[in-house]
Amino acid sequence: MTDSTATKGLTLTPATALVTGTIIGSGIFTLPAALAEYGPISLVGFALTSVGAVLLALVFASLARRTPDVGGPYAFARHGFGDFAGFQAAWTYWIGAWAGVAAISVSMVGYLGDLVPAVAENRVLGVVCAVGAIGLLTLVNVRGVVAGGLVSLILTIIKVVPLLVVGTIGFVAFDAADLGTFNTTGLPPLEVIATIMALTLFSFIGIESATIPAGDVSEPEKTIPRATVIGTVLAAVVYLLSTTAVFGAVPNPELAGSEAPFSLAARVMFGDWAGPAVSVVAVVSCLGAMNGLLLLSGQVPMAAEIDALAPRLFGRLNRFRAPWTGLLVSGGLAAVFTAMNFVGGDLVSVYAQLLLISTVTTLVPYAFSAGAELKYLLIDRGTVTVRHLARSVTVAALALAYTLLAFYGAGETEMYWGFLLILGGIPIYVLILWDRRTRRSVPASA
């Protein structure tokens, strides 16, 4: 067996688990409370988000067959539109990844507090638990992609089965009266649905997971597309079934005020014993999603550094071929961001703010990827059948439209911060270009 074969340890099952495990994180357990204030109309928005996520998964699958390079959305943006677009995709995705880790750690503490009341009552203890989890998972990923993928597989199995139970057997407790007013906001339905789509898109961040560590995937041209589509569809089914069951099991006002809505619903469905059990699953689920995002937060800037489009420290590998310095920086920023946001505000509002910032920054590489697919199909397509072309263009165009609608629904504050972060990347890009020029001017012997 050659070295290259030995290092590619992610086959279809762990790659699919990486996708599903990264997607199914805190969103499924915390979002019902955030969505309840909008009423059952939020389920319509969630369904549309699921359709949009599957469209994006199809786009990523198509791009991965053609460009199975390390970095996923970064590689797609760079191949499609050049170095600057590639840098912006890597820059914004990296920010979205570690900000997402911070958001999920907040959700994890909420469910941990349902099991251990002292965690919910003591802010300092909550910060220690959140930061400790980030540190532990960072060390796991420092041991390489295969170790991170194995952890994702184990955690995914643990959390998906109970969620399917809630989303199937749990419907015995469904009561339409608990749904409440269809649209509680009084705002135009399209405006509400656009907001819901932006809010729920965070729950699907991770659909591109299998495309990013392509260098460590066995038969990437086959494995990555299959894992991307299968993992996304599985997550969408679990999401819609379980969220609908929760909405019908708990009265809307009570659901909106809960920091652990799934545990509350499980008590109604199965008895008091089920609440703590679901909280355990929720903590495991959050750890799985944090693990996946931390892995990606190291892989994307590493891929950019290989092309001299990121600071050099992101390309330093250890004996496990893991970008250890980049992982430590990402984990450290996630920990600092988490601690800062624990200072004020309740957990639900902090979680919602963090996830919207993460979503806005992640939408940038998603839009670049959908645009790159359209560019290839319409300009660089070569020999593509008319039937295949029409279908693929429709999918890519709808995926791009979906990302733009999600941008619109994110809100003015989040768009403001997202725009500032995009602009903030420009001087960093200039410094990287200057450093790249310096690298080329230094003789190899030096």
Short mmCIF file of C-alpha atoms in Angstrom, two decimals:
data_model
loop_
_atom_site.label_atom_id
_atom_site.label_comp_id
_atom_site.label_asym_id
_atom_site.label_seq_id
_atom_site.Cartn_x
_atom_site.Cartn_y
_atom_site.Cartn_z
CA MET A 1 0.00 0.00 0.00
CA THR A 2 1.36 3.42 -0.94
CA ASP A 3 1.58 6.30 1.47
CA SER A 4 -1.05 8.26 -0.41
CA THR A 5 -3.51 5.39 -0.14
CA ALA A 6 -2.77 4.85 3.53
CA THR A 7 -3.47 8.45 4.45
CA LYS A 8 -6.87 8.62 2.73
CA GLY A 9 -8.99 7.09 5.44
CA LEU A 10 -12.42 8.72 4.99
CA THR A 11 -14.71 6.32 3.13
CA LEU A 12 -18.41 6.87 2.34
CA THR A 13 -19.77 6.08 5.83
CA PRO A 14 -17.52 8.38 7.91
CA ALA A 15 -17.68 11.07 5.20
CA THR A 16 -21.50 10.95 5.27
CA ALA A 17 -21.39 11.03 9.08
CA LEU A 18 -19.14 14.10 8.90
CA VAL A 19 -21.77 15.87 6.77
CA THR A 20 -24.78 14.79 8.83
CA GLY A 21 -22.94 15.21 12.14
CA THR A 22 -21.78 18.74 11.29
CA ILE A 23 -25.26 19.74 10.09
CA ILE A 24 -27.18 18.25 13.01
CA GLY A 25 -25.81 20.20 15.90
CA SER A 26 -27.34 22.77 18.17
CA GLY A 27 -29.90 24.05 15.67
CA ILE A 28 -32.28 21.13 15.91
CA PHE A 29 -32.34 21.36 19.71
CA THR A 30 -32.44 25.14 20.20
CA LEU A 31 -34.23 26.50 17.13
CA PRO A 32 -37.78 25.43 18.14
CA ALA A 33 -37.67 28.07 20.88
CA ALA A 34 -36.34 30.74 18.51
CA LEU A 35 -38.90 29.82 15.83
CA ALA A 36 -41.89 29.62 18.17
CA GLU A 37 -42.14 33.42 18.40
CA TYR A 38 -43.01 33.49 14.67
CA GLY A 39 -45.66 30.76 14.88
CA PRO A 40 -46.19 27.72 12.62
CA ILE A 41 -45.27 29.81 9.58
CA SER A 42 -41.70 29.12 10.64
CA LEU A 43 -42.18 25.47 9.64
CA VAL A 44 -42.86 26.66 6.08
CA GLY A 45 -39.64 28.67 6.14
CA PHE A 46 -37.76 25.69 7.58
CA ALA A 47 -39.08 23.45 4.78
CA LEU A 48 -37.92 25.97 2.16
CA THR A 49 -34.52 26.11 3.86
CA SER A 50 -34.34 22.31 3.60
CA VAL A 51 -35.08 22.49 -0.13
CA GLY A 52 -32.43 25.20 -0.56
CA ALA A 53 -29.90 23.13 1.39
CA VAL A 54 -30.50 20.12 -0.86
CA LEU A 55 -30.05 22.37 -3.93
CA LEU A 56 -26.73 23.59 -2.52
CA ALA A 57 -25.75 19.98 -1.77
CA LEU A 58 -26.38 19.09 -5.42
CA VAL A 59 -24.22 22.05 -6.49
CA PHE A 60 -21.41 20.99 -4.14
CA ALA A 61 -21.70 17.40 -5.38
CA SER A 62 -21.35 18.55 -9.00
CA LEU A 63 -18.40 20.81 -8.19
CA ALA A 64 -16.69 18.06 -6.19
CA ARG A 65 -16.82 15.67 -9.17
CA ARG A 66 -15.11 18.27 -11.32
CA THR A 67 -12.78 19.84 -8.72
CA PRO A 68 -12.06 17.38 -5.87
CA ASP A 69 -9.49 19.71 -4.31
CA VAL A 70 -8.89 20.41 -0.62
CA GLY A 71 -10.86 23.40 0.62
CA GLY A 72 -14.32 22.81 -0.84
CA PRO A 73 -16.05 26.21 -1.29
CA TYR A 74 -12.69 27.98 -1.26
CA ALA A 75 -11.38 25.80 -4.10
CA PHE A 76 -14.62 26.20 -6.08
CA ALA A 77 -14.58 30.00 -5.75
CA ARG A 78 -10.91 30.25 -6.71
CA HIS A 79 -11.25 27.98 -9.74
CA GLY A 80 -14.35 29.87 -10.84
CA PHE A 81 -13.41 33.50 -10.24
CA GLY A 82 -9.71 33.77 -9.37
CA ASP A 83 -7.52 34.39 -6.33
CA PHE A 84 -9.39 37.32 -4.76
CA ALA A 85 -12.73 35.51 -4.80
CA GLY A 86 -10.99 32.42 -3.43
CA PHE A 87 -9.46 34.44 -0.61
CA GLN A 88 -12.81 36.04 0.31
CA ALA A 89 -14.47 32.61 0.30
CA ALA A 90 -11.79 31.18 2.59
CA TRP A 91 -11.73 34.29 4.83
CA THR A 92 -15.50 34.45 5.38
CA TYR A 93 -15.92 30.68 5.68
CA TRP A 94 -13.20 30.52 8.32
CA ILE A 95 -14.87 33.27 10.35
CA GLY A 96 -18.24 31.54 10.00
CA ALA A 97 -16.77 28.23 11.17
CA TRP A 98 -15.23 29.39 14.43
CA ALA A 99 -18.15 31.77 15.12
CA GLY A 100 -20.42 28.76 14.60
CA VAL A 101 -18.42 26.80 17.16
CA ALA A 102 -18.99 29.65 19.63
CA ALA A 103 -22.75 29.64 18.93
CA ILE A 104 -23.04 25.88 19.37
CA SER A 105 -21.07 25.97 22.62
CA VAL A 106 -23.70 28.40 23.99
CA SER A 107 -26.45 25.96 23.04
CA MET A 108 -24.53 23.08 24.60
CA VAL A 109 -24.32 24.93 27.92
CA GLY A 110 -28.09 25.52 27.81
CA TYR A 111 -28.77 21.78 27.63
CA LEU A 112 -26.01 20.93 30.07
CA GLY A 113 -27.69 23.32 32.50
CA ASP A 114 -30.87 21.26 32.15
CA LEU A 115 -28.88 18.28 33.48
CA VAL A 116 -26.71 20.14 35.98
CA PRO A 117 -28.59 23.21 37.32
CA ALA A 118 -25.38 24.75 38.66
CA VAL A 119 -24.16 25.24 35.08
CA ALA A 120 -27.28 27.25 34.21
CA GLU A 121 -27.16 29.28 37.42
CA ASN A 122 -23.45 30.10 37.44
CA ARG A 123 -22.17 32.07 34.43
CA VAL A 124 -18.52 31.37 35.26
CA LEU A 125 -19.14 27.62 35.36
CA GLY A 126 -21.00 27.89 32.05
CA VAL A 127 -18.04 29.65 30.44
CA VAL A 128 -15.63 27.01 31.81
CA CYS A 129 -17.75 24.19 30.35
CA ALA A 130 -18.08 25.87 26.94
CA VAL A 131 -14.39 26.78 26.65
CA GLY A 132 -13.34 23.37 27.98
CA ALA A 133 -15.38 21.60 25.30
CA ILE A 134 -13.84 23.77 22.58
CA GLY A 135 -10.35 23.03 23.88
CA LEU A 136 -10.93 19.28 24.06
CA LEU A 137 -12.33 19.04 20.53
CA THR A 138 -9.51 21.22 19.18
CA LEU A 139 -7.02 18.70 20.56
CA VAL A 140 -9.00 15.84 18.95
CA ASN A 141 -8.74 17.50 15.53
CA VAL A 142 -5.06 18.21 16.01
CA ARG A 143 -4.70 14.43 15.69
CA GLY A 144 -5.87 14.60 12.09
CA VAL A 145 -8.90 14.31 9.79
CA VAL A 146 -9.34 10.56 10.28
CA ALA A 147 -9.57 10.96 14.07
CA GLY A 148 -12.04 13.83 13.68
CA GLY A 149 -14.09 11.79 11.18
CA LEU A 150 -14.26 8.80 13.52
CA VAL A 151 -15.48 11.01 16.38
CA SER A 152 -18.14 12.46 14.04
CA LEU A 153 -19.33 8.97 13.08
CA ILE A 154 -19.75 7.87 16.71
CA LEU A 155 -21.48 11.08 17.80
CA THR A 156 -23.77 11.08 14.74
CA ILE A 157 -25.08 7.59 15.50
CA ILE A 158 -25.72 8.54 19.12
CA LYS A 159 -27.78 11.63 18.24
CA VAL A 160 -29.67 10.68 15.06
CA VAL A 161 -31.49 7.64 16.47
CA PRO A 162 -33.19 9.50 19.39
CA LEU A 163 -34.13 12.37 17.06
CA LEU A 164 -35.84 9.94 14.71
CA VAL A 165 -37.75 8.51 17.68
CA VAL A 166 -38.98 12.01 18.61
CA GLY A 167 -39.86 12.69 14.96
CA THR A 168 -41.90 9.51 14.57
CA ILE A 169 -43.25 8.02 17.81
CA GLY A 170 -43.36 11.51 19.33
CA PHE A 171 -46.27 12.43 17.06
CA VAL A 172 -48.61 10.55 19.45
CA ALA A 173 -48.49 13.71 21.60
CA PHE A 174 -49.23 16.05 18.67
CA ASP A 175 -52.02 18.54 19.34
CA ALA A 176 -52.86 21.07 16.61
CA ALA A 177 -54.12 23.49 19.30
CA ASP A 178 -50.53 23.84 20.58
CA LEU A 179 -49.41 25.34 17.26
CA GLY A 180 -51.12 28.65 18.00
CA THR A 181 -51.56 31.52 15.51
CA PHE A 182 -50.03 30.74 12.11
CA ASN A 183 -48.14 34.06 11.88
CA THR A 184 -47.78 35.68 15.29
CA THR A 185 -45.71 38.64 14.06
CA GLY A 186 -48.34 40.35 11.92
CA LEU A 187 -45.64 41.07 9.32
CA PRO A 188 -46.00 40.16 5.62
CA PRO A 189 -45.54 36.38 5.17
CA LEU A 190 -42.71 36.75 2.61
CA GLU A 191 -40.72 38.95 5.00
CA VAL A 192 -41.23 36.47 7.85
CA ILE A 193 -40.29 33.48 5.70
CA ALA A 194 -37.12 35.23 4.47
CA THR A 195 -36.12 35.88 8.10
CA ILE A 196 -36.85 32.25 9.01
CA MET A 197 -34.75 31.02 6.09
CA ALA A 198 -31.76 33.07 7.27
CA LEU A 199 -32.27 31.90 10.85
CA THR A 200 -32.60 28.22 9.95
CA LEU A 201 -29.83 28.13 7.36
CA PHE A 202 -27.34 27.91 10.22
CA SER A 203 -28.85 24.50 10.96
CA PHE A 204 -27.61 23.32 7.56
CA ILE A 205 -24.12 24.75 7.70
CA GLY A 206 -21.91 21.75 7.10
CA ILE A 207 -23.44 20.48 3.85
CA GLU A 208 -20.05 21.14 2.27
CA SER A 209 -18.14 19.24 4.98
CA ALA A 210 -17.08 16.28 2.84
CA THR A 211 -15.75 18.56 0.06
CA ILE A 212 -13.21 20.32 2.30
CA PRO A 213 -10.85 17.54 3.52
CA ALA A 214 -10.70 16.08 -0.03
CA GLY A 215 -7.05 15.14 0.38
CA ASP A 216 -8.00 12.68 3.11
CA VAL A 217 -11.03 11.13 1.37
CA SER A 218 -10.87 7.77 -0.39
CA GLU A 219 -11.94 8.04 -4.05
CA PRO A 220 -13.00 11.67 -3.67
CA GLU A 221 -14.66 11.91 -7.12
CA LYS A 222 -17.23 9.29 -6.01
CA THR A 223 -17.28 9.50 -2.22
CA ILE A 224 -17.63 13.27 -1.78
CA PRO A 225 -20.71 13.80 -4.00
CA ARG A 226 -22.53 10.80 -2.53
CA ALA A 227 -21.71 11.73 1.06
CA THR A 228 -22.79 15.34 0.48
CA VAL A 229 -26.22 14.52 -0.94
CA ILE A 230 -27.00 11.56 1.36
CA GLY A 231 -25.88 13.42 4.48
CA THR A 232 -27.89 16.55 3.64
CA VAL A 233 -31.10 14.68 2.79
CA LEU A 234 -30.85 12.61 5.98
CA ALA A 235 -30.38 15.75 8.08
CA ALA A 236 -33.32 17.49 6.36
CA VAL A 237 -35.67 14.56 7.05
CA VAL A 238 -34.64 14.41 10.71
CA TYR A 239 -35.01 18.18 11.09
CA LEU A 240 -38.49 18.52 9.63
CA LEU A 241 -39.98 15.49 11.38
CA SER A 242 -38.62 16.25 14.83
CA THR A 243 -39.26 20.03 14.74
CA THR A 244 -42.87 19.54 13.64
CA ALA A 245 -43.40 17.00 16.42
CA VAL A 246 -42.01 19.43 19.01
CA PHE A 247 -44.27 22.26 17.76
CA GLY A 248 -47.31 20.06 18.18
CA ALA A 249 -46.39 18.75 21.63
CA VAL A 250 -45.81 22.01 23.55
CA PRO A 251 -48.03 25.15 23.60
CA ASN A 252 -46.43 27.92 21.54
CA PRO A 253 -45.88 30.49 24.37
CA GLU A 254 -44.28 27.86 26.60
CA LEU A 255 -42.06 26.64 23.77
CA ALA A 256 -40.87 30.18 22.97
CA GLY A 257 -39.72 30.72 26.57
CA SER A 258 -37.75 27.48 26.91
CA GLU A 259 -33.95 27.25 26.79
CA ALA A 260 -34.19 23.46 26.25
CA PRO A 261 -37.28 23.02 24.04
CA PHE A 262 -36.57 19.45 22.96
CA SER A 263 -36.24 18.28 26.54
CA LEU A 264 -39.52 20.00 27.37
CA ALA A 265 -41.25 18.30 24.43
CA ALA A 266 -39.76 14.91 25.27
CA ARG A 267 -41.22 15.09 28.79
CA VAL A 268 -44.66 15.66 27.26
CA MET A 269 -44.21 12.84 24.74
CA PHE A 270 -42.65 10.11 26.88
CA GLY A 271 -42.67 11.19 30.52
CA ASP A 272 -40.32 12.95 32.92
CA TRP A 273 -37.46 10.50 32.33
CA ALA A 274 -37.18 11.55 28.67
CA GLY A 275 -36.28 15.19 29.38
CA PRO A 276 -32.82 14.52 30.83
CA ALA A 277 -32.23 11.79 28.23
CA VAL A 278 -32.82 14.25 25.37
CA SER A 279 -30.59 16.81 27.08
CA VAL A 280 -27.78 14.24 27.06
CA VAL A 281 -28.37 13.64 23.35
CA ALA A 282 -28.42 17.40 22.75
CA VAL A 283 -25.05 17.85 24.46
CA VAL A 284 -23.62 15.00 22.36
CA SER A 285 -25.12 16.55 19.22
CA CYS A 286 -23.57 19.92 19.96
CA LEU A 287 -20.18 18.31 20.53
CA GLY A 288 -20.48 16.52 17.18
CA ALA A 289 -21.25 19.73 15.29
CA MET A 290 -18.49 21.64 17.08
CA ASN A 291 -16.07 18.86 16.18
CA GLY A 292 -17.00 19.07 12.50
CA LEU A 293 -16.77 22.87 12.32
CA LEU A 294 -13.41 22.89 14.09
CA LEU A 295 -12.09 20.37 11.58
CA LEU A 296 -13.26 22.59 8.71
CA SER A 297 -11.86 25.75 10.35
CA GLY A 298 -8.42 24.19 10.01
CA GLN A 299 -8.80 22.66 6.55
CA VAL A 300 -10.09 25.70 4.60
CA PRO A 301 -7.33 28.19 5.54
CA MET A 302 -4.79 25.37 5.10
CA ALA A 303 -5.99 24.90 1.51
CA ALA A 304 -5.73 28.66 0.94
CA GLU A 305 -2.21 28.73 2.40
CA ILE A 306 -1.12 26.02 -0.05
CA ASP A 307 -2.03 28.50 -2.81
CA ALA A 308 -0.29 31.34 -0.90
CA LEU A 309 -3.65 32.97 -0.12
CA ALA A 310 -3.52 32.71 3.69
CA PRO A 311 -0.93 33.46 6.40
CA ARG A 312 1.78 30.83 6.61
CA LEU A 313 0.88 29.64 10.09
CA PHE A 314 -2.32 28.06 8.70
CA GLY A 315 -0.26 25.68 6.55
CA ARG A 316 1.91 24.15 9.26
CA LEU A 317 1.19 20.42 9.57
CA ASN A 318 2.05 18.00 12.37
CA ARG A 319 2.83 14.28 12.05
CA PHE A 320 -0.91 13.56 11.68
CA ARG A 321 -1.04 15.88 8.64
CA ALA A 322 -3.30 18.21 10.63
CA PRO A 323 -2.94 22.04 10.39
CA TRP A 324 -2.30 22.26 14.10
CA THR A 325 -1.46 25.97 14.35
CA GLY A 326 -4.54 26.94 12.35
CA LEU A 327 -6.70 24.72 14.55
CA LEU A 328 -5.30 26.29 17.70
CA VAL A 329 -5.98 29.81 16.35
CA SER A 330 -9.54 28.88 15.34
CA GLY A 331 -10.27 27.14 18.64
CA GLY A 332 -8.78 30.03 20.58
CA LEU A 333 -10.90 32.62 18.77
CA ALA A 334 -14.03 30.51 19.30
CA ALA A 335 -13.26 30.25 23.01
CA VAL A 336 -12.65 34.02 23.38
CA PHE A 337 -15.80 34.85 21.40
CA THR A 338 -17.82 32.46 23.58
CA ALA A 339 -16.53 33.95 26.83
CA MET A 340 -17.22 37.51 25.65
CA ASN A 341 -20.81 36.74 24.67
CA PHE A 342 -21.56 35.00 27.96
CA VAL A 343 -21.11 38.30 29.79
CA GLY A 344 -24.57 39.65 28.96
CA GLY A 345 -27.88 38.47 27.55
CA ASP A 346 -29.82 35.24 27.93
CA LEU A 347 -28.62 32.10 26.17
CA VAL A 348 -31.32 32.08 23.48
CA SER A 349 -30.62 35.68 22.36
CA VAL A 350 -26.83 35.17 22.45
CA TYR A 351 -27.22 31.98 20.44
CA ALA A 352 -29.45 33.69 17.83
CA GLN A 353 -27.00 36.60 17.41
CA LEU A 354 -23.97 34.33 17.02
CA LEU A 355 -25.66 31.99 14.57
CA LEU A 356 -26.83 34.86 12.31
CA ILE A 357 -23.30 36.30 12.14
CA SER A 358 -21.96 32.83 11.34
CA THR A 359 -24.65 32.33 8.71
CA VAL A 360 -24.01 35.64 6.91
CA THR A 361 -20.27 34.97 6.60
CA THR A 362 -20.84 31.39 5.43
CA LEU A 363 -23.32 32.54 2.78
CA VAL A 364 -20.48 34.30 0.93
CA PRO A 365 -18.62 31.10 -0.09
CA TYR A 366 -21.97 29.39 -0.72
CA ALA A 367 -22.92 32.13 -3.21
CA PHE A 368 -19.48 31.97 -4.84
CA SER A 369 -19.86 28.19 -5.22
CA ALA A 370 -23.29 28.44 -6.85
CA GLY A 371 -21.95 31.20 -9.11
CA ALA A 372 -18.92 29.08 -10.05
CA GLU A 373 -21.23 26.23 -11.05
CA LEU A 374 -23.27 28.59 -13.24
CA LYS A 375 -20.10 30.00 -14.83
CA TYR A 376 -18.85 26.52 -15.65
CA LEU A 377 -22.17 25.40 -17.13
CA LEU A 378 -22.74 28.52 -19.24
CA ILE A 379 -19.20 29.53 -20.19
CA ASP A 380 -16.63 26.79 -19.54
CA ARG A 381 -18.91 23.80 -20.05
CA GLY A 382 -17.18 22.14 -23.01
CA THR A 383 -19.35 19.22 -24.10
CA VAL A 384 -22.49 19.04 -21.96
CA THR A 385 -25.80 17.64 -23.21
CA VAL A 386 -28.67 20.10 -23.49
CA ARG A 387 -30.84 18.04 -21.12
CA HIS A 388 -28.13 17.87 -18.47
CA LEU A 389 -27.30 21.55 -19.00
CA ALA A 390 -30.87 22.74 -18.46
CA ARG A 391 -31.31 20.70 -15.29
CA SER A 392 -27.96 21.71 -13.81
CA VAL A 393 -28.40 25.40 -14.63
CA THR A 394 -31.83 25.37 -12.97
CA VAL A 395 -30.41 23.79 -9.80
CA ALA A 396 -27.47 26.20 -9.62
CA ALA A 397 -29.65 29.25 -10.32
CA LEU A 398 -32.15 28.27 -7.61
CA ALA A 399 -29.30 27.62 -5.15
CA LEU A 400 -27.85 31.07 -5.87
CA ALA A 401 -31.28 32.69 -5.50
CA TYR A 402 -31.71 30.88 -2.21
CA THR A 403 -28.44 32.27 -0.80
CA LEU A 404 -29.41 35.80 -1.87
CA LEU A 405 -32.83 35.46 -0.21
CA ALA A 406 -31.13 34.23 2.96
CA PHE A 407 -28.84 37.29 2.84
CA TYR A 408 -31.92 39.49 2.66
CA GLY A 409 -33.55 37.79 5.62
CA ALA A 410 -30.50 37.91 7.88
CA GLY A 411 -31.27 41.41 9.15
CA GLU A 412 -29.60 44.79 8.90
CA THR A 413 -27.28 44.38 11.91
CA GLU A 414 -25.94 41.01 10.80
CA MET A 415 -25.52 42.24 7.20
CA TYR A 416 -23.67 45.28 8.54
CA TRP A 417 -21.19 43.15 10.46
CA GLY A 418 -20.87 40.70 7.60
CA PHE A 419 -20.06 43.53 5.18
CA LEU A 420 -17.46 44.96 7.58
CA LEU A 421 -15.83 41.53 7.87
CA ILE A 422 -15.68 41.23 4.08
CA LEU A 423 -14.07 44.67 3.80
CA GLY A 424 -11.74 43.81 6.69
CA GLY A 425 -10.33 40.98 4.61
CA ILE A 426 -9.05 43.36 1.92
CA PRO A 427 -5.98 44.71 3.82
CA ILE A 428 -5.20 41.15 4.92
CA TYR A 429 -5.32 40.07 1.27
CA VAL A 430 -2.91 42.88 0.35
CA LEU A 431 -0.49 41.76 3.08
CA ILE A 432 -0.73 38.17 1.86
CA LEU A 433 0.10 39.28 -1.70
CA TRP A 434 3.07 41.24 -0.36
CA ASP A 435 4.24 38.18 1.58
CA ARG A 436 3.79 35.99 -1.51
CA ARG A 437 5.96 38.37 -3.50
CA THR A 438 8.56 38.20 -0.73
CA ARG A 439 8.52 34.41 -0.82
CA ARG A 440 9.18 34.40 -4.57
CA SER A 441 12.06 36.90 -4.28
CA VAL A 442 13.93 34.86 -1.66
CA PRO A 443 16.33 32.29 -3.23
CA ALA A 444 15.44 28.65 -2.57
CA SER A 445 18.78 28.10 -0.80
CA ALA A 446 17.80 30.68 1.81
#
